[in-house]
Short mmCIF file of C-alpha atoms (C1' of nucleotides) and ligand atoms in Angstrom, two decimals:
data_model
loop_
_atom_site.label_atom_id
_atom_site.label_comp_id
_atom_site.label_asym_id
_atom_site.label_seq_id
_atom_site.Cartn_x
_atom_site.Cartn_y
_atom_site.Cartn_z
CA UNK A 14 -9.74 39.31 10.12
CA UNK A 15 -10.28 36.01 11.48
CA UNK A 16 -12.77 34.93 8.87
CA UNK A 17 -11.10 31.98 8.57
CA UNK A 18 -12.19 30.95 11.76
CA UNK A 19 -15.45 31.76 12.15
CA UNK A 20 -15.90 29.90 8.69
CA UNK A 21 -14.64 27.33 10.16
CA UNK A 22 -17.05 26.89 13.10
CA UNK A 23 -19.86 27.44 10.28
CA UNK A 24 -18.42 24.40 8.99
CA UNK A 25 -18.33 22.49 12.10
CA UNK A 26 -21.98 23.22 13.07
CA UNK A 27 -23.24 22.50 9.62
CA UNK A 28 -21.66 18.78 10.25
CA UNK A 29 -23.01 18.93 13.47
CA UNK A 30 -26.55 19.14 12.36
CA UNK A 31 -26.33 16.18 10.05
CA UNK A 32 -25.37 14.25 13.16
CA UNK A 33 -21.81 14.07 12.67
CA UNK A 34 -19.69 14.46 15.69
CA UNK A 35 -16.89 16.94 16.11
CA UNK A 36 -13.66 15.40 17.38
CA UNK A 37 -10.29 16.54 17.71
CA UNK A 38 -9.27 14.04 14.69
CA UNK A 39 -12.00 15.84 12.52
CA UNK A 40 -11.66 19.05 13.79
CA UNK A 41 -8.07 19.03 12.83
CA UNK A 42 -8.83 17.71 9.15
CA UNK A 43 -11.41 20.32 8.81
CA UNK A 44 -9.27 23.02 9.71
CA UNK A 45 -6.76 22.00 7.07
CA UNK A 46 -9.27 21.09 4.20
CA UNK A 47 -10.64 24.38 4.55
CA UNK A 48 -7.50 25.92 4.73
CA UNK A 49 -5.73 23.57 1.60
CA UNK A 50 -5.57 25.20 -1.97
CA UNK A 51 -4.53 22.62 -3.38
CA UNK A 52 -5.56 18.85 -3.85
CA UNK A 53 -3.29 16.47 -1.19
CA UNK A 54 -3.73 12.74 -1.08
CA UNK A 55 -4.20 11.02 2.63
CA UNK A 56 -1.09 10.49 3.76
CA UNK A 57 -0.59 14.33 2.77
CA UNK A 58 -3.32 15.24 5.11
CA UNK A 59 -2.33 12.86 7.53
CA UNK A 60 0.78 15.00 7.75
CA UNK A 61 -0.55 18.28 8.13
CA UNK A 62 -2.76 16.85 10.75
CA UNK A 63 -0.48 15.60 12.92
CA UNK A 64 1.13 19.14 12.92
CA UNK A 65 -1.91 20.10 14.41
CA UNK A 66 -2.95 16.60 16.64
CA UNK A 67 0.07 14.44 16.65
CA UNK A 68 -1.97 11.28 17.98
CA UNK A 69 -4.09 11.02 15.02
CA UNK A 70 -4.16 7.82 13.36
CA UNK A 71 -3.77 7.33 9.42
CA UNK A 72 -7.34 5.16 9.83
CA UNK A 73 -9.03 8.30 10.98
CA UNK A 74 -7.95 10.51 7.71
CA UNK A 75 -9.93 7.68 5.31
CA UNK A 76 -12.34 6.96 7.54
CA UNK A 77 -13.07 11.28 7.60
CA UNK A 78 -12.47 11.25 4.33
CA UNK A 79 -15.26 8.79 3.41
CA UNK A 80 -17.87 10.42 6.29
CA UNK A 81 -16.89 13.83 4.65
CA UNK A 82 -17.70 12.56 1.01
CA UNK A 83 -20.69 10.85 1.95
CA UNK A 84 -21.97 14.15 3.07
CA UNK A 85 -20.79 15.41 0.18
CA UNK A 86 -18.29 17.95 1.57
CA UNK A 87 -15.47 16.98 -0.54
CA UNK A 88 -14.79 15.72 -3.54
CA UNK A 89 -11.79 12.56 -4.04
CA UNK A 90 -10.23 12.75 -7.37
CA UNK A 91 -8.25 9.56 -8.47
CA UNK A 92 -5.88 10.79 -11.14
CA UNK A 93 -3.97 8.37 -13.27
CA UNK A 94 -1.09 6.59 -11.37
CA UNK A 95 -1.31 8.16 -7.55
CA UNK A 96 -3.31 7.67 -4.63
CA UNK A 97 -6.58 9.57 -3.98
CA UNK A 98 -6.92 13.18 -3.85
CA UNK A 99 -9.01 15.70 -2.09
CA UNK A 100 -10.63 19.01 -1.99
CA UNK A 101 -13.09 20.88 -0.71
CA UNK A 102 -16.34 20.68 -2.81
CA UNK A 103 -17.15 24.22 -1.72
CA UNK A 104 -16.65 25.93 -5.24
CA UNK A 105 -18.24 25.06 -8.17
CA UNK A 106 -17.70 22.57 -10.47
CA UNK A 107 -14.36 22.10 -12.60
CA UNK A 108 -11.90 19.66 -14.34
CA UNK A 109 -8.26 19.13 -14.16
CA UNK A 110 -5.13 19.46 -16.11
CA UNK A 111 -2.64 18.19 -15.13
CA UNK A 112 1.28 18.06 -15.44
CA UNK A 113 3.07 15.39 -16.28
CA UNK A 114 6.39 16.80 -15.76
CA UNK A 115 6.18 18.60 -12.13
CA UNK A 116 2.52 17.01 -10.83
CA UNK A 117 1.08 20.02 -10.67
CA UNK A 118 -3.39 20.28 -10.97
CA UNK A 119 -4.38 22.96 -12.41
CA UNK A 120 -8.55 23.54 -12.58
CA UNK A 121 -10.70 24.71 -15.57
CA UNK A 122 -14.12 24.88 -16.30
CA UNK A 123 -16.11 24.99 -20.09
CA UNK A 124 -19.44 25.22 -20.30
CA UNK A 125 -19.79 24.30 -23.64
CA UNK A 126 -18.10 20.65 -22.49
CA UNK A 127 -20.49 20.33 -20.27
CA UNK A 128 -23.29 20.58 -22.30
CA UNK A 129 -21.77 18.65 -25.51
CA UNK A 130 -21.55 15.90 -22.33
CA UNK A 131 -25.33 15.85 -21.28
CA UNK A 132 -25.91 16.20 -25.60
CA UNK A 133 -23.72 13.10 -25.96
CA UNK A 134 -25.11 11.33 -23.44
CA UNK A 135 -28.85 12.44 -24.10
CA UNK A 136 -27.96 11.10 -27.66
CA UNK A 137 -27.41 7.18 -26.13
CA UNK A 138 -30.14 7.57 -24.17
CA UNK A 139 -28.54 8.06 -20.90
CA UNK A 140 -28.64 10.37 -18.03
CA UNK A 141 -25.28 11.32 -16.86
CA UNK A 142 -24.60 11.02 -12.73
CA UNK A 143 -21.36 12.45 -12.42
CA UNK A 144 -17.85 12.25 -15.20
CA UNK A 145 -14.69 12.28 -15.29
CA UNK A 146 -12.66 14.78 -17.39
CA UNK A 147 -8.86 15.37 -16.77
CA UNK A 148 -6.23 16.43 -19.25
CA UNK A 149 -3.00 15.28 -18.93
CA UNK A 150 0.00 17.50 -20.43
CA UNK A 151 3.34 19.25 -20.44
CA UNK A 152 4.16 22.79 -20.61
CA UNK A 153 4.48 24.57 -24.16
CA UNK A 154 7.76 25.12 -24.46
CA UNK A 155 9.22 27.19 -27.29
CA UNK A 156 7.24 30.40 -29.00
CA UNK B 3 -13.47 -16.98 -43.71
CA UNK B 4 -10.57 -17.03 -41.48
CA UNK B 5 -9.62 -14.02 -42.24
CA UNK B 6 -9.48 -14.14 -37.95
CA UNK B 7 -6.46 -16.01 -38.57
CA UNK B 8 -4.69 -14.35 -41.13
CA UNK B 9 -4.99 -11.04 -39.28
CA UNK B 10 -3.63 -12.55 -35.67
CA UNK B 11 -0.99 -13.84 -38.09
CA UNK B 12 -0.20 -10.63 -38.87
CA UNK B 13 -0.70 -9.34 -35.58
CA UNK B 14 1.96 -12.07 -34.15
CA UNK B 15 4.71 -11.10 -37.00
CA UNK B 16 4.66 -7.23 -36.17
CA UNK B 17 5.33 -7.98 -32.73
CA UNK B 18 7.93 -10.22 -33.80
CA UNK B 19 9.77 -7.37 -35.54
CA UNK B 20 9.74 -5.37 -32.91
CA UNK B 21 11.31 -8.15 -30.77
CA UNK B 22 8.86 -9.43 -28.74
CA UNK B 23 9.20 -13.22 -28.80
CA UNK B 24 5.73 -15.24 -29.42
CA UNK B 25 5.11 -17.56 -26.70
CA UNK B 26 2.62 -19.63 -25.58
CA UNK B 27 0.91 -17.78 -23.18
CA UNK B 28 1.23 -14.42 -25.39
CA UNK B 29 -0.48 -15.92 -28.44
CA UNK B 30 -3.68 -17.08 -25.85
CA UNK B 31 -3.90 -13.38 -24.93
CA UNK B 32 -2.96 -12.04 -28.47
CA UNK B 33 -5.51 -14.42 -29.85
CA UNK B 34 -8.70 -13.14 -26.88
CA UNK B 35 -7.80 -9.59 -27.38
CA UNK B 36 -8.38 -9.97 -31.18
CA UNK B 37 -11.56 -11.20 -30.29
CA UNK B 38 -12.88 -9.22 -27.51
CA UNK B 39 -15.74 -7.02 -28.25
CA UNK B 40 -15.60 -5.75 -24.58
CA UNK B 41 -13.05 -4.13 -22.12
CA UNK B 42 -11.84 -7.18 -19.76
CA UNK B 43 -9.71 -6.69 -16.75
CA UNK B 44 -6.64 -8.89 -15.66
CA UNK B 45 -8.54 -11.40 -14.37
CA UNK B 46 -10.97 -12.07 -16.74
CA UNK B 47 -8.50 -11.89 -19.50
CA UNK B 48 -6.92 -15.18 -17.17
CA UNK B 49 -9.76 -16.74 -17.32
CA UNK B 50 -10.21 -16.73 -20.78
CA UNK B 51 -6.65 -17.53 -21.85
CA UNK B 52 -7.18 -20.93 -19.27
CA UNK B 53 -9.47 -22.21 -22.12
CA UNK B 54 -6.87 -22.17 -24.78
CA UNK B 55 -3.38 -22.67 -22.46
CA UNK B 56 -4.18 -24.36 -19.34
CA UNK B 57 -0.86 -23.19 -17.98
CA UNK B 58 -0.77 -19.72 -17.75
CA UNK B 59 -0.13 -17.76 -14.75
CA UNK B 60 -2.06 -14.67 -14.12
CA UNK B 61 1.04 -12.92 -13.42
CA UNK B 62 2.13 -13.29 -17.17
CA UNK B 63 -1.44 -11.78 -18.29
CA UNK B 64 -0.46 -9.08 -16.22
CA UNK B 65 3.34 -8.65 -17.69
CA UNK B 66 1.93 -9.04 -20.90
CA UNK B 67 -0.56 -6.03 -20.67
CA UNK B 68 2.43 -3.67 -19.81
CA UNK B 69 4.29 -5.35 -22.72
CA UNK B 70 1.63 -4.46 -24.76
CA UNK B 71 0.14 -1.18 -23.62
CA UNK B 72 4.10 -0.26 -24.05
CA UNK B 73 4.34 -1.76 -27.78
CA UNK B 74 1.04 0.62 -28.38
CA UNK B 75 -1.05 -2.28 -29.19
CA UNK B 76 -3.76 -2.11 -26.17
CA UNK B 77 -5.08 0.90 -24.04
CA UNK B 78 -5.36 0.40 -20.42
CA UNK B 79 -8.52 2.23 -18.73
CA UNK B 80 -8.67 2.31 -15.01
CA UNK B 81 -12.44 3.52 -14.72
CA UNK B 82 -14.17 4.38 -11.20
CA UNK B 83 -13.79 1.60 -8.66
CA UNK B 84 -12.85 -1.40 -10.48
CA UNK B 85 -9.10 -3.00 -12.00
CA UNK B 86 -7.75 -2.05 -14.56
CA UNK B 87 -9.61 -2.83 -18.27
CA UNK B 88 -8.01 -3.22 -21.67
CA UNK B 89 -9.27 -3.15 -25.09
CA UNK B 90 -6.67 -3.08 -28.33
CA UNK B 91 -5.57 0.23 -29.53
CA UNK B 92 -6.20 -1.01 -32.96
CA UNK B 93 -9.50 1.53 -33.72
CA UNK B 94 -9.44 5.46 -33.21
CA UNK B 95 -9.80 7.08 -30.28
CA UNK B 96 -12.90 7.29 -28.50
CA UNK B 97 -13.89 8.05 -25.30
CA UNK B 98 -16.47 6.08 -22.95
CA UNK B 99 -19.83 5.90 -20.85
CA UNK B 100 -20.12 3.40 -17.91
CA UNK B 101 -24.03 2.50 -16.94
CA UNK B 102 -23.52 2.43 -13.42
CA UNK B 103 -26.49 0.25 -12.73
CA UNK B 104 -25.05 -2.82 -15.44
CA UNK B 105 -21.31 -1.91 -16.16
CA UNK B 106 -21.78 -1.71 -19.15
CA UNK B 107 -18.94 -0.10 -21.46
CA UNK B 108 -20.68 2.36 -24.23
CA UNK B 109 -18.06 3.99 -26.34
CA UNK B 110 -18.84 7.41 -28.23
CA UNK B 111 -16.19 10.13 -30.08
CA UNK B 112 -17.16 13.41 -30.03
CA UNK B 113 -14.64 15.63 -32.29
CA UNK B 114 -16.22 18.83 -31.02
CA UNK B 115 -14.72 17.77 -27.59
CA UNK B 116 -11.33 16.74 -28.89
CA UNK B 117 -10.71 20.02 -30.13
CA UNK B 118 -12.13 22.07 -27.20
CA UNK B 119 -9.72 19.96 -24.93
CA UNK B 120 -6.78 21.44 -27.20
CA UNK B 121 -8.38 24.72 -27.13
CA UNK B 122 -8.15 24.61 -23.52
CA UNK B 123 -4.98 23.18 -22.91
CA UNK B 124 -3.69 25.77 -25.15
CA UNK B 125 -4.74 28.84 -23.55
CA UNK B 126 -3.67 27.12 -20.10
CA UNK B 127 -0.02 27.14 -21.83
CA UNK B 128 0.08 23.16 -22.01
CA UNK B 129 0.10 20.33 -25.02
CA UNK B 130 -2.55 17.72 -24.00
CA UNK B 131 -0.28 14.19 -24.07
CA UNK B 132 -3.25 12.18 -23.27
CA UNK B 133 -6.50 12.35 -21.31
CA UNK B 134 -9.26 10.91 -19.53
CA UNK B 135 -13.13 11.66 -20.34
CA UNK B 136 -15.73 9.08 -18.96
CA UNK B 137 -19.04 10.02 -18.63
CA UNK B 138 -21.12 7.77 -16.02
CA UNK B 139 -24.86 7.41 -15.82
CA UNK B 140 -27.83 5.64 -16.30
CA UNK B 141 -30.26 4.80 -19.00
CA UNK B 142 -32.79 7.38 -19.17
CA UNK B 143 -36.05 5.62 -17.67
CA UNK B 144 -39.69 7.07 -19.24
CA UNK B 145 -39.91 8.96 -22.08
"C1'" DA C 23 -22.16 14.41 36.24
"C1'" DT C 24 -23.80 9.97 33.71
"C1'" DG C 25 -24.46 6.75 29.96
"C1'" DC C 26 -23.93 4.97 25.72
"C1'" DA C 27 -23.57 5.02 20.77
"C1'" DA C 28 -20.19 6.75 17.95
"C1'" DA C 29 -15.37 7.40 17.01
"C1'" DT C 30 -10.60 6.21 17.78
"C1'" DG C 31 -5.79 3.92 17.37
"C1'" DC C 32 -3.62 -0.06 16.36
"C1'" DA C 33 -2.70 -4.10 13.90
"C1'" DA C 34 -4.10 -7.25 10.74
"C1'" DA C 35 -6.60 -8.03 6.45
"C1'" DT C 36 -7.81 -6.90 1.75
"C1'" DC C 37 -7.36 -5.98 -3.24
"C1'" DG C 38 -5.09 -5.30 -7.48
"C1'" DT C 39 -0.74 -5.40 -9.15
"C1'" DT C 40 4.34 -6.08 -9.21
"C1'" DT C 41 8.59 -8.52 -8.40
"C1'" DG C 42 12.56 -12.00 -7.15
"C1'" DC C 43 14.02 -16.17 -8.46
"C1'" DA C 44 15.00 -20.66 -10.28
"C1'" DA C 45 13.43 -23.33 -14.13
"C1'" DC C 46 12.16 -23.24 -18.97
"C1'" DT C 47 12.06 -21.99 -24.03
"C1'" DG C 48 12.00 -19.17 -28.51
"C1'" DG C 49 14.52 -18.56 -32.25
"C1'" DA C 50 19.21 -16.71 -34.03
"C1'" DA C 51 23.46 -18.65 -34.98
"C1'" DA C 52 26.34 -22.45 -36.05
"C1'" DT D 1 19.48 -30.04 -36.64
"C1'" DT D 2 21.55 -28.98 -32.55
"C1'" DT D 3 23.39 -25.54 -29.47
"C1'" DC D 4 22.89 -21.71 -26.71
"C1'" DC D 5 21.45 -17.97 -23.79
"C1'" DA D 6 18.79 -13.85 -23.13
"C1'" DG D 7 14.07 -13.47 -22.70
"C1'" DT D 8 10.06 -15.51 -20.52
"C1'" DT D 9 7.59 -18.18 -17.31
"C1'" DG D 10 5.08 -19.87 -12.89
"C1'" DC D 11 5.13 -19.50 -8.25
"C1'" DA D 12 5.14 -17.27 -4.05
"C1'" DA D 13 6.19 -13.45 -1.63
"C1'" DA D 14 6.16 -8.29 -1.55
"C1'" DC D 15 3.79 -4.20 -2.63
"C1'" DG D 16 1.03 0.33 -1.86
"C1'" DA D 17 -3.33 2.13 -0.98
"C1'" DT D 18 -7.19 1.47 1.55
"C1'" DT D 19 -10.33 -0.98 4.74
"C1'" DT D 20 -11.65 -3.45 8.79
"C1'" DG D 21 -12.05 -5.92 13.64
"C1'" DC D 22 -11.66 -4.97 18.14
"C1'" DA D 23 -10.88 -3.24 22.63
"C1'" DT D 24 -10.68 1.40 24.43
"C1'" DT D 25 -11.92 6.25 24.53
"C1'" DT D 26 -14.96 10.22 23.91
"C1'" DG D 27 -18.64 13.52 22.33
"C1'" DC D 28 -22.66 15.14 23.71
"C1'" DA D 29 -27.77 14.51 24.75
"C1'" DT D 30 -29.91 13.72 29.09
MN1 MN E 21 -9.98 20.87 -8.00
MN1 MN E 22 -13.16 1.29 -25.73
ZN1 ZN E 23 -16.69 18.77 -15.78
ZN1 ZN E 24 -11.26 11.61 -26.16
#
DNA sequence: ATGCAAATGCAAATCGTTTGCAACTGGAAA
DNA sequence: TTTCCAGTTGCAAACGATTTGCATTTGCAT
């Protein structure tokens, strides 16, 4: 079951036809985005990627990153405090919680936020483009 | 009227209690934030305390936001892109909604999403400590 | 295979913010 | 009031994340 991989060259030729060259750099950062299940900041994926190319360059991980977010294949989350994060923007859209004790993101999605968003905003006579929702907390602890 | 006076008075002595000594420099920025009707950043806050103490070092404005965002008297905002913006903590909480053609700062409270975000965080097993909700668009053009 | 624009690695630059340090000062105590 | 010293300052240098200039490679259309 190497679906994995053939998702992966999907993923390549899709970039391909917007004109974007494969290279070893990229091809490596793919792999791991699509592979990632969680939400790792560059020097994270420069990491992982030199596991995979170990003469990649720091330089080429923001520089992807940008290319890949102008195409709009991921998404870069800048929660409070820390560096830039990424994912995938394959799924649909959520938010974030996350924890202020151990770091950890966890995703949501409401519907009815969403709307009370485009209400509020339709209300002040705006449009909204994109937001910015994340909830910062601690476990319950106790009963 | 100077009731502006009597209230950065105050504003002065309850920091006093709580042992923060009243310089020069902090009674410039104490005096612009009473004032400000908008959400500057560092440097703008520096500019503005030049007019009343020529002296003043940027790194004190700086210092002096932590002081204060630690005291609870200002909130800090780090919206998309830009430095960091404060505003006193003095009013209830709101949340906000950047144009992103002018900048501008509209601010808007929406109970019904309070609570949902507790809802939320609840079933997730967390207590929300604080969050982040910014909605960014642009005024709706035509009717 | 060939050619060239696009992409790379490296080092240096940038931006907002923080920090070390020696000099200065608020305000409690005498 | 004067004294005193921990708290505060200005300055310059350090910082972390990200971007950029440049000379050198490389993907890939021909
Ligand atoms: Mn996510
Ligand atoms: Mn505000
Ligand atoms: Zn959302
Ligand atoms: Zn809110």
């Amino acid at each position: 079951m190497d679906n994995e991989a053939r998702k992966l060259r999907e993923y390549e030729q899709r970039l391909r036809d917007e004109g974007v060259r494969i290279t070893r750099p990229r091809r490596a950062i793919l792999q791991i985005l699509s592979q990632a299940a969680d939400h790792p900041d560059a020097m994270e994926l420069f990491r992982r990627a030199l596991a995979i190319d170990p003469t990649i360059s720091l330089s080429t991980v923001y520089r992807t990153m940008k290319l890949l977010e102008d195409k709009g294949e991921i998404q870069r989350h800048a929660f409070a405090g820390g560096p830039a994060r990424f994912e995938q923007a394959a799924g649909e859209h959520h938010d974030h919680l996350i924890d202020i004790d151990t770091g950890d993101v966890i995703e949501f999605h409401s519907e009815r936020i969403e709307q009370l968003q485009d209400e509020i905003a339709h209300r002040l006579g705006y449009d909204i483009v994109h937001h910015r929702f994340e909830l910062y907390g601690c476990r319950r602890k106790r009963k």
